[in-house]
mmCIF file with all atom_site columns, C-alpha atoms in Angstrom:
data_model
loop_
_atom_site.group_PDB
_atom_site.id
_atom_site.type_symbol
_atom_site.label_atom_id
_atom_site.label_alt_id
_atom_site.label_comp_id
_atom_site.label_asym_id
_atom_site.label_entity_id
_atom_site.label_seq_id
_atom_site.pdbx_PDB_ins_code
_atom_site.Cartn_x
_atom_site.Cartn_y
_atom_site.Cartn_z
_atom_site.occupancy
_atom_site.B_iso_or_equiv
_atom_site.pdbx_formal_charge
_atom_site.auth_seq_id
_atom_site.auth_comp_id
_atom_site.auth_asym_id
_atom_site.auth_atom_id
_atom_site.pdbx_PDB_model_num
ATOM 1   C CA . UNK A 1 1   ? -15.290 9.670   -2.552  1.00 65.00 ? 1   UNK A CA 1
ATOM 2   C CA . UNK A 1 2   ? -15.057 7.749   0.284   1.00 78.00 ? 2   UNK A CA 1
ATOM 3   C CA . UNK A 1 3   ? -11.993 6.258   2.159   1.00 78.00 ? 3   UNK A CA 1
ATOM 4   C CA . UNK A 1 4   ? -12.486 2.696   1.110   1.00 82.00 ? 4   UNK A CA 1
ATOM 5   C CA . UNK A 1 5   ? -13.250 3.217   -2.633  1.00 85.00 ? 5   UNK A CA 1
ATOM 6   C CA . UNK A 1 6   ? -9.916  5.581   -2.560  1.00 83.00 ? 6   UNK A CA 1
ATOM 7   C CA . UNK A 1 7   ? -8.098  2.833   -1.210  1.00 86.00 ? 7   UNK A CA 1
ATOM 8   C CA . UNK A 1 8   ? -9.663  0.573   -3.540  1.00 87.00 ? 8   UNK A CA 1
ATOM 9   C CA . UNK A 1 9   ? -8.957  2.826   -6.802  1.00 89.00 ? 9   UNK A CA 1
ATOM 10  C CA . UNK A 1 10  ? -5.294  2.957   -5.393  1.00 89.00 ? 10  UNK A CA 1
ATOM 11  C CA . UNK A 1 11  ? -4.592  -0.817  -5.125  1.00 89.00 ? 11  UNK A CA 1
ATOM 12  C CA . UNK A 1 12  ? -6.139  -1.305  -8.482  1.00 89.00 ? 12  UNK A CA 1
ATOM 13  C CA . UNK A 1 13  ? -4.114  1.286   -10.191 1.00 90.00 ? 13  UNK A CA 1
ATOM 14  C CA . UNK A 1 14  ? -0.679  1.285   -8.433  1.00 89.00 ? 14  UNK A CA 1
ATOM 15  C CA . UNK A 1 15  ? -0.558  -2.085  -7.569  1.00 88.00 ? 15  UNK A CA 1
ATOM 16  C CA . UNK A 1 16  ? -1.623  -4.434  -10.345 1.00 90.00 ? 16  UNK A CA 1
ATOM 17  C CA . UNK A 1 17  ? -2.028  -7.933  -9.415  1.00 90.00 ? 17  UNK A CA 1
ATOM 18  C CA . UNK A 1 18  ? -0.466  -8.853  -12.614 1.00 92.00 ? 18  UNK A CA 1
ATOM 19  C CA . UNK A 1 19  ? 2.803   -6.954  -11.736 1.00 92.00 ? 19  UNK A CA 1
ATOM 20  C CA . UNK A 1 20  ? 3.036   -7.159  -8.029  1.00 92.00 ? 20  UNK A CA 1
ATOM 21  C CA . UNK A 1 21  ? 2.053   -10.485 -7.025  1.00 93.00 ? 21  UNK A CA 1
ATOM 22  C CA . UNK A 1 22  ? 5.025   -11.963 -9.696  1.00 94.00 ? 22  UNK A CA 1
ATOM 23  C CA . UNK A 1 23  ? 6.997   -9.403  -8.170  1.00 94.00 ? 23  UNK A CA 1
ATOM 24  C CA . UNK A 1 24  ? 6.473   -10.620 -4.570  1.00 94.00 ? 24  UNK A CA 1
ATOM 25  C CA . UNK A 1 25  ? 6.594   -14.264 -5.573  1.00 93.00 ? 25  UNK A CA 1
ATOM 26  C CA . UNK A 1 26  ? 10.069  -13.492 -7.180  1.00 93.00 ? 26  UNK A CA 1
ATOM 27  C CA . UNK A 1 27  ? 11.487  -11.818 -3.821  1.00 94.00 ? 27  UNK A CA 1
ATOM 28  C CA . UNK A 1 28  ? 9.974   -14.785 -2.276  1.00 92.00 ? 28  UNK A CA 1
ATOM 29  C CA . UNK A 1 29  ? 12.100  -16.893 -3.912  1.00 91.00 ? 29  UNK A CA 1
ATOM 30  C CA . UNK A 1 30  ? 15.438  -15.007 -3.715  1.00 91.00 ? 30  UNK A CA 1
ATOM 31  C CA . UNK A 1 31  ? 14.725  -15.206 -0.049  1.00 89.00 ? 31  UNK A CA 1
ATOM 32  C CA . UNK A 1 32  ? 14.522  -18.557 0.039   1.00 88.00 ? 32  UNK A CA 1
ATOM 33  C CA . UNK A 1 33  ? 16.597  -19.443 -2.507  1.00 85.00 ? 33  UNK A CA 1
ATOM 34  C CA . UNK A 1 34  ? 19.474  -20.280 0.048   1.00 80.00 ? 34  UNK A CA 1
ATOM 35  C CA . UNK A 1 35  ? 17.944  -22.902 1.984   1.00 76.00 ? 35  UNK A CA 1
ATOM 36  C CA . UNK A 1 36  ? 16.533  -26.046 0.789   1.00 71.00 ? 36  UNK A CA 1
ATOM 37  C CA . UNK A 1 37  ? 13.074  -26.086 -0.493  1.00 69.00 ? 37  UNK A CA 1
ATOM 38  C CA . UNK A 1 38  ? 10.508  -25.625 2.143   1.00 76.00 ? 38  UNK A CA 1
ATOM 39  C CA . UNK A 1 39  ? 7.127   -26.912 2.584   1.00 82.00 ? 39  UNK A CA 1
ATOM 40  C CA . UNK A 1 40  ? 4.288   -25.012 0.308   1.00 84.00 ? 40  UNK A CA 1
ATOM 41  C CA . UNK A 1 41  ? 3.241   -23.031 3.589   1.00 83.00 ? 41  UNK A CA 1
ATOM 42  C CA . UNK A 1 42  ? 6.543   -21.664 3.808   1.00 85.00 ? 42  UNK A CA 1
ATOM 43  C CA . UNK A 1 43  ? 6.543   -20.309 0.180   1.00 87.00 ? 43  UNK A CA 1
ATOM 44  C CA . UNK A 1 44  ? 2.981   -19.110 0.835   1.00 89.00 ? 44  UNK A CA 1
ATOM 45  C CA . UNK A 1 45  ? 4.349   -17.078 3.721   1.00 88.00 ? 45  UNK A CA 1
ATOM 46  C CA . UNK A 1 46  ? 7.073   -15.878 2.305   1.00 89.00 ? 46  UNK A CA 1
ATOM 47  C CA . UNK A 1 47  ? 5.071   -14.394 -0.732  1.00 92.00 ? 47  UNK A CA 1
ATOM 48  C CA . UNK A 1 48  ? 2.571   -12.933 1.577   1.00 93.00 ? 48  UNK A CA 1
ATOM 49  C CA . UNK A 1 49  ? 4.604   -11.456 3.406   1.00 93.00 ? 49  UNK A CA 1
ATOM 50  C CA . UNK A 1 50  ? 6.743   -9.945  0.386   1.00 94.00 ? 50  UNK A CA 1
ATOM 51  C CA . UNK A 1 51  ? 3.715   -9.054  -1.044  1.00 95.00 ? 51  UNK A CA 1
ATOM 52  C CA . UNK A 1 52  ? 2.512   -6.962  2.141   1.00 95.00 ? 52  UNK A CA 1
ATOM 53  C CA . UNK A 1 53  ? 6.100   -5.329  2.398   1.00 96.00 ? 53  UNK A CA 1
ATOM 54  C CA . UNK A 1 54  ? 6.152   -3.902  -0.929  1.00 95.00 ? 54  UNK A CA 1
ATOM 55  C CA . UNK A 1 55  ? 2.461   -2.745  -0.614  1.00 95.00 ? 55  UNK A CA 1
ATOM 56  C CA . UNK A 1 56  ? 3.589   -1.147  2.609   1.00 96.00 ? 56  UNK A CA 1
ATOM 57  C CA . UNK A 1 57  ? 6.640   0.661   0.756   1.00 94.00 ? 57  UNK A CA 1
ATOM 58  C CA . UNK A 1 58  ? 4.858   1.546   -2.516  1.00 93.00 ? 58  UNK A CA 1
ATOM 59  C CA . UNK A 1 59  ? 2.404   3.217   -0.395  1.00 94.00 ? 59  UNK A CA 1
ATOM 60  C CA . UNK A 1 60  ? 5.183   5.177   1.431   1.00 93.00 ? 60  UNK A CA 1
ATOM 61  C CA . UNK A 1 61  ? 6.803   6.270   -2.050  1.00 91.00 ? 61  UNK A CA 1
ATOM 62  C CA . UNK A 1 62  ? 3.664   7.568   -3.377  1.00 91.00 ? 62  UNK A CA 1
ATOM 63  C CA . UNK A 1 63  ? 2.786   9.564   -0.453  1.00 92.00 ? 63  UNK A CA 1
ATOM 64  C CA . UNK A 1 64  ? 6.362   10.888  -0.283  1.00 89.00 ? 64  UNK A CA 1
ATOM 65  C CA . UNK A 1 65  ? 6.209   11.564  -3.818  1.00 87.00 ? 65  UNK A CA 1
ATOM 66  C CA . UNK A 1 66  ? 2.538   13.126  -3.804  1.00 89.00 ? 66  UNK A CA 1
ATOM 67  C CA . UNK A 1 67  ? 3.612   16.684  -4.581  1.00 87.00 ? 67  UNK A CA 1
ATOM 68  C CA . UNK A 1 68  ? 5.952   16.037  -7.532  1.00 84.00 ? 68  UNK A CA 1
ATOM 69  C CA . UNK A 1 69  ? 3.157   13.177  -8.867  1.00 88.00 ? 69  UNK A CA 1
ATOM 70  C CA . UNK A 1 70  ? 0.397   16.285  -8.357  1.00 88.00 ? 70  UNK A CA 1
ATOM 71  C CA . UNK A 1 71  ? 2.419   18.225  -10.829 1.00 89.00 ? 71  UNK A CA 1
ATOM 72  C CA . UNK A 1 72  ? 3.097   15.665  -13.205 1.00 89.00 ? 72  UNK A CA 1
ATOM 73  C CA . UNK A 1 73  ? 0.353   12.591  -13.034 1.00 90.00 ? 73  UNK A CA 1
ATOM 74  C CA . UNK A 1 74  ? -2.668  14.948  -11.604 1.00 91.00 ? 74  UNK A CA 1
ATOM 75  C CA . UNK A 1 75  ? -4.606  11.477  -12.737 1.00 92.00 ? 75  UNK A CA 1
ATOM 76  C CA . UNK A 1 76  ? -3.161  9.601   -10.211 1.00 91.00 ? 76  UNK A CA 1
ATOM 77  C CA . UNK A 1 77  ? -5.759  8.689   -7.186  1.00 90.00 ? 77  UNK A CA 1
ATOM 78  C CA . UNK A 1 78  ? -3.654  10.146  -4.531  1.00 91.00 ? 78  UNK A CA 1
ATOM 79  C CA . UNK A 1 79  ? -3.401  13.387  -6.028  1.00 89.00 ? 79  UNK A CA 1
ATOM 80  C CA . UNK A 1 80  ? -7.363  13.633  -6.798  1.00 89.00 ? 80  UNK A CA 1
ATOM 81  C CA . UNK A 1 81  ? -7.903  12.979  -3.141  1.00 87.00 ? 81  UNK A CA 1
ATOM 82  C CA . UNK A 1 82  ? -8.699  16.082  -1.191  1.00 85.00 ? 82  UNK A CA 1
ATOM 83  C CA . UNK A 1 83  ? -7.574  14.386  2.043   1.00 87.00 ? 83  UNK A CA 1
ATOM 84  C CA . UNK A 1 84  ? -4.931  11.882  2.358   1.00 90.00 ? 84  UNK A CA 1
ATOM 85  C CA . UNK A 1 85  ? -5.313  10.733  5.671   1.00 92.00 ? 85  UNK A CA 1
ATOM 86  C CA . UNK A 1 86  ? -6.587  7.144   4.923   1.00 90.00 ? 86  UNK A CA 1
ATOM 87  C CA . UNK A 1 87  ? -3.582  6.628   2.858   1.00 93.00 ? 87  UNK A CA 1
ATOM 88  C CA . UNK A 1 88  ? -1.507  7.845   6.010   1.00 94.00 ? 88  UNK A CA 1
ATOM 89  C CA . UNK A 1 89  ? -3.488  5.440   8.128   1.00 93.00 ? 89  UNK A CA 1
ATOM 90  C CA . UNK A 1 90  ? -3.014  2.416   5.548   1.00 93.00 ? 90  UNK A CA 1
ATOM 91  C CA . UNK A 1 91  ? 0.444   2.923   5.102   1.00 95.00 ? 91  UNK A CA 1
ATOM 92  C CA . UNK A 1 92  ? 0.879   3.037   9.177   1.00 95.00 ? 92  UNK A CA 1
ATOM 93  C CA . UNK A 1 93  ? -1.388  -0.068  9.338   1.00 95.00 ? 93  UNK A CA 1
ATOM 94  C CA . UNK A 1 94  ? 0.789   -1.967  6.600   1.00 95.00 ? 94  UNK A CA 1
ATOM 95  C CA . UNK A 1 95  ? 3.955   -0.757  8.912   1.00 96.00 ? 95  UNK A CA 1
ATOM 96  C CA . UNK A 1 96  ? 2.768   -2.350  12.267  1.00 95.00 ? 96  UNK A CA 1
ATOM 97  C CA . UNK A 1 97  ? 1.180   -5.323  10.374  1.00 94.00 ? 97  UNK A CA 1
ATOM 98  C CA . UNK A 1 98  ? 4.437   -5.760  8.628   1.00 93.00 ? 98  UNK A CA 1
ATOM 99  C CA . UNK A 1 99  ? 6.712   -5.624  11.948  1.00 92.00 ? 99  UNK A CA 1
ATOM 100 C CA . UNK A 1 100 ? 4.379   -7.907  13.891  1.00 91.00 ? 100 UNK A CA 1
ATOM 101 C CA . UNK A 1 101 ? 4.416   -10.536 11.230  1.00 90.00 ? 101 UNK A CA 1
ATOM 102 C CA . UNK A 1 102 ? 8.142   -10.501 10.568  1.00 89.00 ? 102 UNK A CA 1
ATOM 103 C CA . UNK A 1 103 ? 8.290   -10.899 14.353  1.00 87.00 ? 103 UNK A CA 1
ATOM 104 C CA . UNK A 1 104 ? 6.184   -13.916 14.566  1.00 86.00 ? 104 UNK A CA 1
ATOM 105 C CA . UNK A 1 105 ? 7.893   -15.370 11.583  1.00 81.00 ? 105 UNK A CA 1
ATOM 106 C CA . UNK A 1 106 ? 11.257  -14.897 12.777  1.00 78.00 ? 106 UNK A CA 1
ATOM 107 C CA . UNK A 1 107 ? 11.040  -13.860 16.303  1.00 74.00 ? 107 UNK A CA 1
ATOM 108 C CA . UNK A 1 108 ? 12.795  -11.001 17.938  1.00 68.00 ? 108 UNK A CA 1
ATOM 109 C CA . UNK A 1 109 ? 16.009  -11.030 16.046  1.00 78.00 ? 109 UNK A CA 1
ATOM 110 C CA . UNK A 1 110 ? 18.362  -9.469  13.882  1.00 83.00 ? 110 UNK A CA 1
ATOM 111 C CA . UNK A 1 111 ? 15.680  -9.108  11.083  1.00 86.00 ? 111 UNK A CA 1
ATOM 112 C CA . UNK A 1 112 ? 13.183  -7.340  13.270  1.00 87.00 ? 112 UNK A CA 1
ATOM 113 C CA . UNK A 1 113 ? 15.704  -4.676  13.621  1.00 89.00 ? 113 UNK A CA 1
ATOM 114 C CA . UNK A 1 114 ? 16.840  -4.492  10.308  1.00 90.00 ? 114 UNK A CA 1
ATOM 115 C CA . UNK A 1 115 ? 12.920  -4.060  9.315   1.00 93.00 ? 115 UNK A CA 1
ATOM 116 C CA . UNK A 1 116 ? 13.082  -0.822  11.879  1.00 93.00 ? 116 UNK A CA 1
ATOM 117 C CA . UNK A 1 117 ? 16.524  0.098   10.549  1.00 93.00 ? 117 UNK A CA 1
ATOM 118 C CA . UNK A 1 118 ? 14.719  0.290   6.851   1.00 93.00 ? 118 UNK A CA 1
ATOM 119 C CA . UNK A 1 119 ? 11.454  1.577   8.129   1.00 95.00 ? 119 UNK A CA 1
ATOM 120 C CA . UNK A 1 120 ? 13.614  4.570   9.871   1.00 94.00 ? 120 UNK A CA 1
ATOM 121 C CA . UNK A 1 121 ? 16.230  4.886   6.804   1.00 91.00 ? 121 UNK A CA 1
ATOM 122 C CA . UNK A 1 122 ? 13.229  5.461   4.519   1.00 91.00 ? 122 UNK A CA 1
ATOM 123 C CA . UNK A 1 123 ? 11.034  7.837   6.676   1.00 91.00 ? 123 UNK A CA 1
ATOM 124 C CA . UNK A 1 124 ? 14.034  9.932   7.574   1.00 90.00 ? 124 UNK A CA 1
ATOM 125 C CA . UNK A 1 125 ? 15.171  10.077  3.929   1.00 87.00 ? 125 UNK A CA 1
ATOM 126 C CA . UNK A 1 126 ? 11.506  10.881  2.471   1.00 85.00 ? 126 UNK A CA 1
ATOM 127 C CA . UNK A 1 127 ? 11.322  13.930  5.064   1.00 85.00 ? 127 UNK A CA 1
ATOM 128 C CA . UNK A 1 128 ? 14.995  15.107  4.938   1.00 82.00 ? 128 UNK A CA 1
ATOM 129 C CA . UNK A 1 129 ? 15.808  14.574  1.324   1.00 76.00 ? 129 UNK A CA 1
ATOM 130 C CA . UNK A 1 130 ? 16.815  17.991  -0.342  1.00 69.00 ? 130 UNK A CA 1
ATOM 131 C CA . UNK A 1 131 ? 14.243  18.181  -3.330  1.00 67.00 ? 131 UNK A CA 1
ATOM 132 C CA . UNK A 1 132 ? 11.174  15.540  -3.021  1.00 58.00 ? 132 UNK A CA 1
ATOM 133 C CA . UNK A 1 133 ? 10.269  17.270  -6.774  1.00 56.00 ? 133 UNK A CA 1
ATOM 134 C CA . UNK A 1 134 ? 13.679  15.905  -8.482  1.00 53.00 ? 134 UNK A CA 1
ATOM 135 C CA . UNK A 1 135 ? 14.759  13.060  -6.605  1.00 58.00 ? 135 UNK A CA 1
ATOM 136 C CA . UNK A 1 136 ? 17.796  12.073  -8.808  1.00 76.00 ? 136 UNK A CA 1
ATOM 137 C CA . UNK A 1 137 ? 19.993  8.978   -8.415  1.00 80.00 ? 137 UNK A CA 1
ATOM 138 C CA . UNK A 1 138 ? 20.793  8.799   -4.970  1.00 78.00 ? 138 UNK A CA 1
ATOM 139 C CA . UNK A 1 139 ? 16.915  9.087   -4.232  1.00 77.00 ? 139 UNK A CA 1
ATOM 140 C CA . UNK A 1 140 ? 16.563  5.803   -6.970  1.00 80.00 ? 140 UNK A CA 1
ATOM 141 C CA . UNK A 1 141 ? 19.326  3.795   -5.145  1.00 82.00 ? 141 UNK A CA 1
ATOM 142 C CA . UNK A 1 142 ? 17.997  4.406   -1.628  1.00 79.00 ? 142 UNK A CA 1
ATOM 143 C CA . UNK A 1 143 ? 14.504  3.513   -2.548  1.00 80.00 ? 143 UNK A CA 1
ATOM 144 C CA . UNK A 1 144 ? 15.160  0.406   -4.640  1.00 87.00 ? 144 UNK A CA 1
ATOM 145 C CA . UNK A 1 145 ? 17.542  -0.758  -1.709  1.00 88.00 ? 145 UNK A CA 1
ATOM 146 C CA . UNK A 1 146 ? 14.316  -1.830  0.137   1.00 91.00 ? 146 UNK A CA 1
ATOM 147 C CA . UNK A 1 147 ? 14.236  -4.859  -2.577  1.00 93.00 ? 147 UNK A CA 1
ATOM 148 C CA . UNK A 1 148 ? 16.987  -7.063  -1.416  1.00 93.00 ? 148 UNK A CA 1
ATOM 149 C CA . UNK A 1 149 ? 16.398  -6.046  2.028   1.00 92.00 ? 149 UNK A CA 1
ATOM 150 C CA . UNK A 1 150 ? 13.036  -7.238  1.545   1.00 93.00 ? 150 UNK A CA 1
ATOM 151 C CA . UNK A 1 151 ? 14.323  -10.769 0.494   1.00 93.00 ? 151 UNK A CA 1
ATOM 152 C CA . UNK A 1 152 ? 16.508  -11.115 3.308   1.00 91.00 ? 152 UNK A CA 1
ATOM 153 C CA . UNK A 1 153 ? 13.992  -9.895  5.388   1.00 91.00 ? 153 UNK A CA 1
ATOM 154 C CA . UNK A 1 154 ? 11.719  -12.927 4.690   1.00 89.00 ? 154 UNK A CA 1
ATOM 155 C CA . UNK A 1 155 ? 14.462  -15.778 4.093   1.00 85.00 ? 155 UNK A CA 1
ATOM 156 C CA . UNK A 1 156 ? 13.971  -18.993 5.585   1.00 70.00 ? 156 UNK A CA 1
ATOM 157 C CA . UNK A 1 157 ? 15.195  -18.665 9.421   1.00 62.00 ? 157 UNK A CA 1
ATOM 158 C CA . UNK A 1 158 ? 18.415  -20.198 9.799   1.00 52.00 ? 158 UNK A CA 1
ATOM 159 C CA . UNK A 1 159 ? 18.847  -19.643 6.053   1.00 50.00 ? 159 UNK A CA 1
ATOM 160 C CA . UNK A 1 160 ? 21.005  -16.765 6.171   1.00 47.00 ? 160 UNK A CA 1
ATOM 161 C CA . UNK A 1 161 ? 22.858  -15.492 9.257   1.00 48.00 ? 161 UNK A CA 1
ATOM 162 C CA . UNK A 1 162 ? 21.248  -13.548 11.584  1.00 48.00 ? 162 UNK A CA 1
ATOM 163 C CA . UNK A 1 163 ? 24.334  -12.346 13.680  1.00 45.00 ? 163 UNK A CA 1
#
């Protein structure tokens, strides 16, 4: 299977539009809630950023859980792929894109540092966690922490203190 077909199938199966677009809208609304309603373009940009960040970290989660998923869910696209290099390249590309978009959206500030800290923390956790085949409560809490952080990362500049 070609890398583009594998990535396309991955997106269709692991990021269904009917679930992840509403999630991105919800995260954007949570991030923009502290400020007065802004123009539609601000909402669209915040939703797009949320969607890209959710996609990025979903891909990270699936790459990190591939070993366990190959045992429990062998039908998943990433488990069926002989080579996961396209997924790794996509994850790296999304990570860079997210960082650049956040820096453009907010400028170089505390949020850029927080994004970097979130990436480093999750990357380190995925590499160092004791048993990737049995994640447990600590894993769930740490991995779910990304959603409120994403909401803060995309919040309106000045709506939440950056100090």
